mmCIF file of C-alpha atoms in Angstrom:
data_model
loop_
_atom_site.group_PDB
_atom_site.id
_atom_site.type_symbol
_atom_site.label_atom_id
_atom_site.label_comp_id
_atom_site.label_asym_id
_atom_site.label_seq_id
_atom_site.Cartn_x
_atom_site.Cartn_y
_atom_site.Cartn_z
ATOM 1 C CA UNK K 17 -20.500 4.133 -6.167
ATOM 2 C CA UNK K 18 -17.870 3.078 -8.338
ATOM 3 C CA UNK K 19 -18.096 -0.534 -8.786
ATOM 4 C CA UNK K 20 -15.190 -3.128 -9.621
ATOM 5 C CA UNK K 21 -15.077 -6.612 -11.919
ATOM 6 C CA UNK K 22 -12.158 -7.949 -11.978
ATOM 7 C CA UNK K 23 -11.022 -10.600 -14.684
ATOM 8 C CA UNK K 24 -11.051 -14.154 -13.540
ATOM 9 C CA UNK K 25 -10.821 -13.772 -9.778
ATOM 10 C CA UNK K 26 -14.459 -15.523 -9.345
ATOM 11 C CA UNK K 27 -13.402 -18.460 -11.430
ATOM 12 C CA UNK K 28 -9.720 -19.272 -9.928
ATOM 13 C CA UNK K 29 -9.332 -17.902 -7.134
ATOM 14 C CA UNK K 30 -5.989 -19.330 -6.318
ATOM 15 C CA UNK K 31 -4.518 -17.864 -9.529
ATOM 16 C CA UNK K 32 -5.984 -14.773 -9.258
ATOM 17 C CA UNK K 33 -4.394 -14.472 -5.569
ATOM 18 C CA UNK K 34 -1.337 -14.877 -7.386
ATOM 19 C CA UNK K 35 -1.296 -11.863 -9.873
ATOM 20 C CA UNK K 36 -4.213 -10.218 -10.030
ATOM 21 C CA UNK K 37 -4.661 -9.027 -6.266
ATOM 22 C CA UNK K 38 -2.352 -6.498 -7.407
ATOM 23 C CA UNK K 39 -4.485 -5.209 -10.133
ATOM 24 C CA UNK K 40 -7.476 -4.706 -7.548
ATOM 25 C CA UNK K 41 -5.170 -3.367 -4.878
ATOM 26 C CA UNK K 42 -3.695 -0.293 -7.273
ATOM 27 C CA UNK K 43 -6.885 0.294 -8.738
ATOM 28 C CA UNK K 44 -9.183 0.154 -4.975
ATOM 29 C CA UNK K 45 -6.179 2.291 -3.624
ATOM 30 C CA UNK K 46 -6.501 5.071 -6.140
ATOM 31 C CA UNK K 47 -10.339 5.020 -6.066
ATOM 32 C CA UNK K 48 -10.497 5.268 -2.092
ATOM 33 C CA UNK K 49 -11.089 1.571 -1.504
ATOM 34 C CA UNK K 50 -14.961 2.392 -2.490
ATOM 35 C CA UNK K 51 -17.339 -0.520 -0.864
ATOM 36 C CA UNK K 52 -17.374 -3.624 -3.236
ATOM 37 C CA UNK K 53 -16.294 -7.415 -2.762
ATOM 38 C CA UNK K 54 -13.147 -7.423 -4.983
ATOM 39 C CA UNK K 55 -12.025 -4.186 -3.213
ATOM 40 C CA UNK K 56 -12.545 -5.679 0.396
ATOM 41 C CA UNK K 57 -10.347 -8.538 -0.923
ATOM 42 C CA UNK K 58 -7.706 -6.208 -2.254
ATOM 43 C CA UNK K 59 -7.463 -4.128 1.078
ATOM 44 C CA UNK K 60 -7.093 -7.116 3.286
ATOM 45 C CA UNK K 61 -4.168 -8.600 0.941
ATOM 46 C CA UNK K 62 -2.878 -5.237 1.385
ATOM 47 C CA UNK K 63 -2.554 -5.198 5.266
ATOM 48 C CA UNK K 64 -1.650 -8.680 4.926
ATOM 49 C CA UNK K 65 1.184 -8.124 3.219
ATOM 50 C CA UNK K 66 2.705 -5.717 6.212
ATOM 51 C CA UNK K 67 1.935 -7.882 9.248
ATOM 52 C CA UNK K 68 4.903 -9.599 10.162
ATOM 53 C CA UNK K 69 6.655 -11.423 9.305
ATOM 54 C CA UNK K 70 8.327 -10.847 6.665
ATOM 55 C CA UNK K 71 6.724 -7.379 6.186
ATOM 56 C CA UNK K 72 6.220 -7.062 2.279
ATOM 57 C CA UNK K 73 5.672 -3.752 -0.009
ATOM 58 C CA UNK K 74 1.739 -3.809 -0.141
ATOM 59 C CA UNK K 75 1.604 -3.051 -3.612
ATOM 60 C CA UNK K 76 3.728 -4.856 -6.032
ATOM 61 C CA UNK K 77 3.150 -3.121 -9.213
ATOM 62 C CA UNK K 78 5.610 -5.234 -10.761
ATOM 63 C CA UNK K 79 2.757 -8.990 -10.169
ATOM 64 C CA UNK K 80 0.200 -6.805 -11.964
ATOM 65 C CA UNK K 81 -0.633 -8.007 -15.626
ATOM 66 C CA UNK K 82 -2.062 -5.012 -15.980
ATOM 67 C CA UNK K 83 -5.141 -6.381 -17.430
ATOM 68 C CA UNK K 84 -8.488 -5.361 -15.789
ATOM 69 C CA UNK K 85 -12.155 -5.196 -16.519
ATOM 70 C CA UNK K 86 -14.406 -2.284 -15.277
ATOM 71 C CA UNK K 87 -18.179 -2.705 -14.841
ATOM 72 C CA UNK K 88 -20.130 0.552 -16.223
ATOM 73 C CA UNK K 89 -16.723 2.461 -17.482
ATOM 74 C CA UNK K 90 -17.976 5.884 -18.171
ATOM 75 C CA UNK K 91 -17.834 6.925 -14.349
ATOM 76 C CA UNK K 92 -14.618 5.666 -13.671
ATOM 77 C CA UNK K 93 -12.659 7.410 -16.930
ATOM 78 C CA UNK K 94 -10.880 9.322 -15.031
ATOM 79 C CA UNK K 95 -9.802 7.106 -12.711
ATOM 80 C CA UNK K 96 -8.370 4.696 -15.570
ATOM 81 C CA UNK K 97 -6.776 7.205 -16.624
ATOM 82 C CA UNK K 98 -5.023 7.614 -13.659
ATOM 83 C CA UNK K 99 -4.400 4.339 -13.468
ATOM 84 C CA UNK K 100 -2.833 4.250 -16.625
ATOM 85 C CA UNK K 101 -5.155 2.574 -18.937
ATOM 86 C CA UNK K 102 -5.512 3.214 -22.582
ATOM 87 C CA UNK K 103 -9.154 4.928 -22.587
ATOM 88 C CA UNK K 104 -10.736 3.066 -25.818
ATOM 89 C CA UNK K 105 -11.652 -0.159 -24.928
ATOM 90 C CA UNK K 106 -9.639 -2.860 -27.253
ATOM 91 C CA UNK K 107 -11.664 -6.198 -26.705
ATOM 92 C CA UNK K 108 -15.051 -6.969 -25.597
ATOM 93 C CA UNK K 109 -15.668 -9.390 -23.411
ATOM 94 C CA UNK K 110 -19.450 -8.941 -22.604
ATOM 95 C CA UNK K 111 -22.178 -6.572 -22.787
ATOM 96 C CA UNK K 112 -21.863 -3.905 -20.326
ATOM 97 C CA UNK K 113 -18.113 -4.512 -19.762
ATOM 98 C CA UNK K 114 -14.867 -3.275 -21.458
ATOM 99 C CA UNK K 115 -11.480 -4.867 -21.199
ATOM 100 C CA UNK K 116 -8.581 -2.295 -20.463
ATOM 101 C CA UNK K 117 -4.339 -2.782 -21.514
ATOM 102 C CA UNK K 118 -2.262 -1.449 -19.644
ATOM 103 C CA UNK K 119 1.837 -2.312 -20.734
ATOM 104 C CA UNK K 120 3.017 -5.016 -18.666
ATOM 105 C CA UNK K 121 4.709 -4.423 -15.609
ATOM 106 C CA UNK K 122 8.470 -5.959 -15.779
ATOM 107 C CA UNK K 123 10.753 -6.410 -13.001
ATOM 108 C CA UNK K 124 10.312 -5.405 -9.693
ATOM 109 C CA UNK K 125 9.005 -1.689 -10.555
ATOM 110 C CA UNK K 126 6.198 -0.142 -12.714
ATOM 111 C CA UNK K 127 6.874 -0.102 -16.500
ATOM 112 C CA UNK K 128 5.629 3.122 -16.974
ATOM 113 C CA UNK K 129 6.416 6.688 -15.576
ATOM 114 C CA UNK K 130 4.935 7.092 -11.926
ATOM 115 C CA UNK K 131 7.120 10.393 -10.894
ATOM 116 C CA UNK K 132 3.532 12.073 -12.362
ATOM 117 C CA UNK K 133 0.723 13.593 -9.743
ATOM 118 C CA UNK K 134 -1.291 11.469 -11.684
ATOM 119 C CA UNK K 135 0.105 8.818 -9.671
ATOM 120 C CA UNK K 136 1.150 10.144 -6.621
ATOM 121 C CA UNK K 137 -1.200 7.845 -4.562
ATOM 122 C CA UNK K 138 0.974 5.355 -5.299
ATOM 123 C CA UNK K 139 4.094 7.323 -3.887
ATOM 124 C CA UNK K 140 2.246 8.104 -1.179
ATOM 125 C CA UNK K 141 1.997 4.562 0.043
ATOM 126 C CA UNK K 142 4.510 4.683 3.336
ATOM 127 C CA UNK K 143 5.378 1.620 5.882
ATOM 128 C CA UNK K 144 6.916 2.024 8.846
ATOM 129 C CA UNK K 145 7.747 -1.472 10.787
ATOM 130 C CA UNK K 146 8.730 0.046 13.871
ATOM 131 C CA UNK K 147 10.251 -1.239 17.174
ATOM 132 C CA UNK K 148 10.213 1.688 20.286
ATOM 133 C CA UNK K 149 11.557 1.054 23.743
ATOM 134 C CA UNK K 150 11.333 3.440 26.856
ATOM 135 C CA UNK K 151 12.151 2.784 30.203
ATOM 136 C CA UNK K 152 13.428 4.458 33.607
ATOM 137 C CA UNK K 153 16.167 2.204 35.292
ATOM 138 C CA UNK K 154 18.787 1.765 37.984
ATOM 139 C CA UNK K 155 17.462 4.560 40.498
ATOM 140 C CA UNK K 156 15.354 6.438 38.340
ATOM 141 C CA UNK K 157 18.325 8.196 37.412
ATOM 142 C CA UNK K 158 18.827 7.451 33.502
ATOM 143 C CA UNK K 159 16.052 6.922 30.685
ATOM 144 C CA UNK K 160 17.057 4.296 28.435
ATOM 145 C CA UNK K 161 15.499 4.634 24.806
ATOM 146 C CA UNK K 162 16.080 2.440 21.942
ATOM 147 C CA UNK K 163 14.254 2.508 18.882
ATOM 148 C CA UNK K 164 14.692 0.364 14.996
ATOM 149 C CA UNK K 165 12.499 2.192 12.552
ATOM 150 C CA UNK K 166 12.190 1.064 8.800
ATOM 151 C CA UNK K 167 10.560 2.998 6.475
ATOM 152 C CA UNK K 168 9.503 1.512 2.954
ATOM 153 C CA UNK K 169 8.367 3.853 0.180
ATOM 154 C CA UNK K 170 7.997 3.579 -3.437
ATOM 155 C CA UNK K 171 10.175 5.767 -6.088
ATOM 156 C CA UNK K 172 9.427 7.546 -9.484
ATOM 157 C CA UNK K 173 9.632 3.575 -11.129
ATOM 158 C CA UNK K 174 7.336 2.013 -8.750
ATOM 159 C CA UNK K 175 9.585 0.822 -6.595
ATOM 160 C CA UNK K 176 9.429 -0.222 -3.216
ATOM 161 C CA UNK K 177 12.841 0.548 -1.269
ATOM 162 C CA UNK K 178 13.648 0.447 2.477
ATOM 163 C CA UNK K 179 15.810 2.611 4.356
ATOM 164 C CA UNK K 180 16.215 3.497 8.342
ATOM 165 C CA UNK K 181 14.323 6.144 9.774
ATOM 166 C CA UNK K 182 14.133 7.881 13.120
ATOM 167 C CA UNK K 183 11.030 7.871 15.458
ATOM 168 C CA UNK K 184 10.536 11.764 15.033
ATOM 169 C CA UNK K 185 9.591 10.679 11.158
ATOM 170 C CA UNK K 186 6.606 8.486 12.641
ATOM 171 C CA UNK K 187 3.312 9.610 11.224
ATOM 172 C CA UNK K 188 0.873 11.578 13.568
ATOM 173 C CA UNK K 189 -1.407 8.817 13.075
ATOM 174 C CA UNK K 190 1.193 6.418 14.627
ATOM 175 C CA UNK K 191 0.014 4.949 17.915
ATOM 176 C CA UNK K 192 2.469 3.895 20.667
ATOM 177 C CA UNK K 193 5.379 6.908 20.473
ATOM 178 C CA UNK K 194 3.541 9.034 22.839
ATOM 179 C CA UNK K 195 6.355 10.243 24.857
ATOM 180 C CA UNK K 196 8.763 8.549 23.704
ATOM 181 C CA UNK K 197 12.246 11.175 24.030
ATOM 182 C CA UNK K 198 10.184 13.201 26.054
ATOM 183 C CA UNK K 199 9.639 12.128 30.304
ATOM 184 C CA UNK K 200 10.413 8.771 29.772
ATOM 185 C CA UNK K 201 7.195 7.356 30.609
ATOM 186 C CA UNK K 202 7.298 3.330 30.261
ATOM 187 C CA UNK K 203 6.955 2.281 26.549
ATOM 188 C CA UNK K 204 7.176 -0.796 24.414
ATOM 189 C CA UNK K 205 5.995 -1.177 20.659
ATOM 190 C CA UNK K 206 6.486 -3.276 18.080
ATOM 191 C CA UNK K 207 4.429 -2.032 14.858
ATOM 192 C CA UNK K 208 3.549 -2.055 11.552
ATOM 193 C CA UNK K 209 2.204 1.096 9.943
ATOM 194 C CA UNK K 210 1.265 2.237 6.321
ATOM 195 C CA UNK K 211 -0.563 5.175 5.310
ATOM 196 C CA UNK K 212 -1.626 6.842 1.811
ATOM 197 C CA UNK K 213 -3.991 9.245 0.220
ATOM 198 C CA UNK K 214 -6.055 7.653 -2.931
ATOM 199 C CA UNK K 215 -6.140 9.699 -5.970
ATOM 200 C CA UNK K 216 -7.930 12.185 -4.620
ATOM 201 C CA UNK K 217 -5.919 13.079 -1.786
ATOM 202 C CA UNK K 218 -7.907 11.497 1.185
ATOM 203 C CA UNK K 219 -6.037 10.252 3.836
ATOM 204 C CA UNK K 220 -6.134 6.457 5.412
ATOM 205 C CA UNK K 221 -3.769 4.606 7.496
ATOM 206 C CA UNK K 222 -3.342 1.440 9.415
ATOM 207 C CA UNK K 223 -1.563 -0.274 12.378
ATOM 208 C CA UNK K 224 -0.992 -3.886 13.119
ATOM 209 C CA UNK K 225 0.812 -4.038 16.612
ATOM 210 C CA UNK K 226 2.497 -7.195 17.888
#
């Protein structure tokens, strides 16, 4: 099990909230969100960050200092790597533990290159905030549909950009389109939904209705 310690979030948590999250969320995200108490943090700030309102990118690469510590490093090599850490370890900060650079993050996207599959898990990030109506009325003669779909995604910079979709681009995964353009079966949702695949390219999505 990979296993996560991440500078200073133990002693302040209120300042770590304010940059740091990020750092656990890119790093949890590319690693598959393995079980530990900094990456349970960094997953719920994630989903926090898309239930409304206002719905937010989930990863702001651009709050990141960039500055993490991993707990027994030799397992996770590649996964710095990934991450875009420089591999030798250039302070110590206690036995057991290495502290990573990565540049700093300037602006509201990544400093580095991210158009890479090296990074693709962090192009693979999607949210949809999604409003679907469906509805037989007058005589049963005419289907009314209206639908406001947004979908958020990050570019080859990091990122995040919004434009409008349509509700055939919904993800499989997306609960409460069933039918929808189809028999016109009665439907009403109002959503939030973001999927991604983690470094590895395993799949995992979630859906805050309201």
């Amino acid at each position: 099990m990979i296993a996560f310690g991440l500078v200073s979030l133990a002693p302040k948590p209120a300042a770590a909230q304010g940059y740091q999250i990020d750092c656990a969320i890119l790093l949890c995200l590319a690693g598959g969100w393995p079980a530990s108490a900094p990456c349970a943090r960094a997953r719920a700030e994630f989903i926090r960050r898309i239930t409304p309102w206002p719905v937010e990118p989930p990863l702001q690469i651009w709050r990141c200092p960039m500055r993490v510590a991993l707990e027994m490093p030799d397992p996770v090599v590649r996964l710095y790597r990934l991450a875009g850490f420089n591999p030798e370890p250039t302070v110590s900060s206690a036995p057991g533990m290495e502290t990573l650079h990565l540049a700093q993050a300037v602006g509201r996207g990544a400093d580095i290159d991210v158009s890479g599959s090296a990074f693709a898990f962090i192009r693979s990030i999607d949210v949809f905030d999604a409003y679907l109506s469906q509805g037989v009325v007058g005589e049963g003669e005419h289907c009314r549909r209206w639908s406001y779909i947004r979908h958020g995604s990050y570019d080859s910079t990091g990122q995040f950009r919004w434009r409008i979709a349509s509700p055939g681009e919904l993800p499989p995964a997306f609960q409460g389109d069933e039918g929808f353009g189809a028999t016109c079966p009665s439907i009403r949702t109002r959503a939030v939904f973001v999927d991604w695949e983690d470094h590895e390219g395993t799949y995992g999505s979630e859906q805050v209705n309201y």
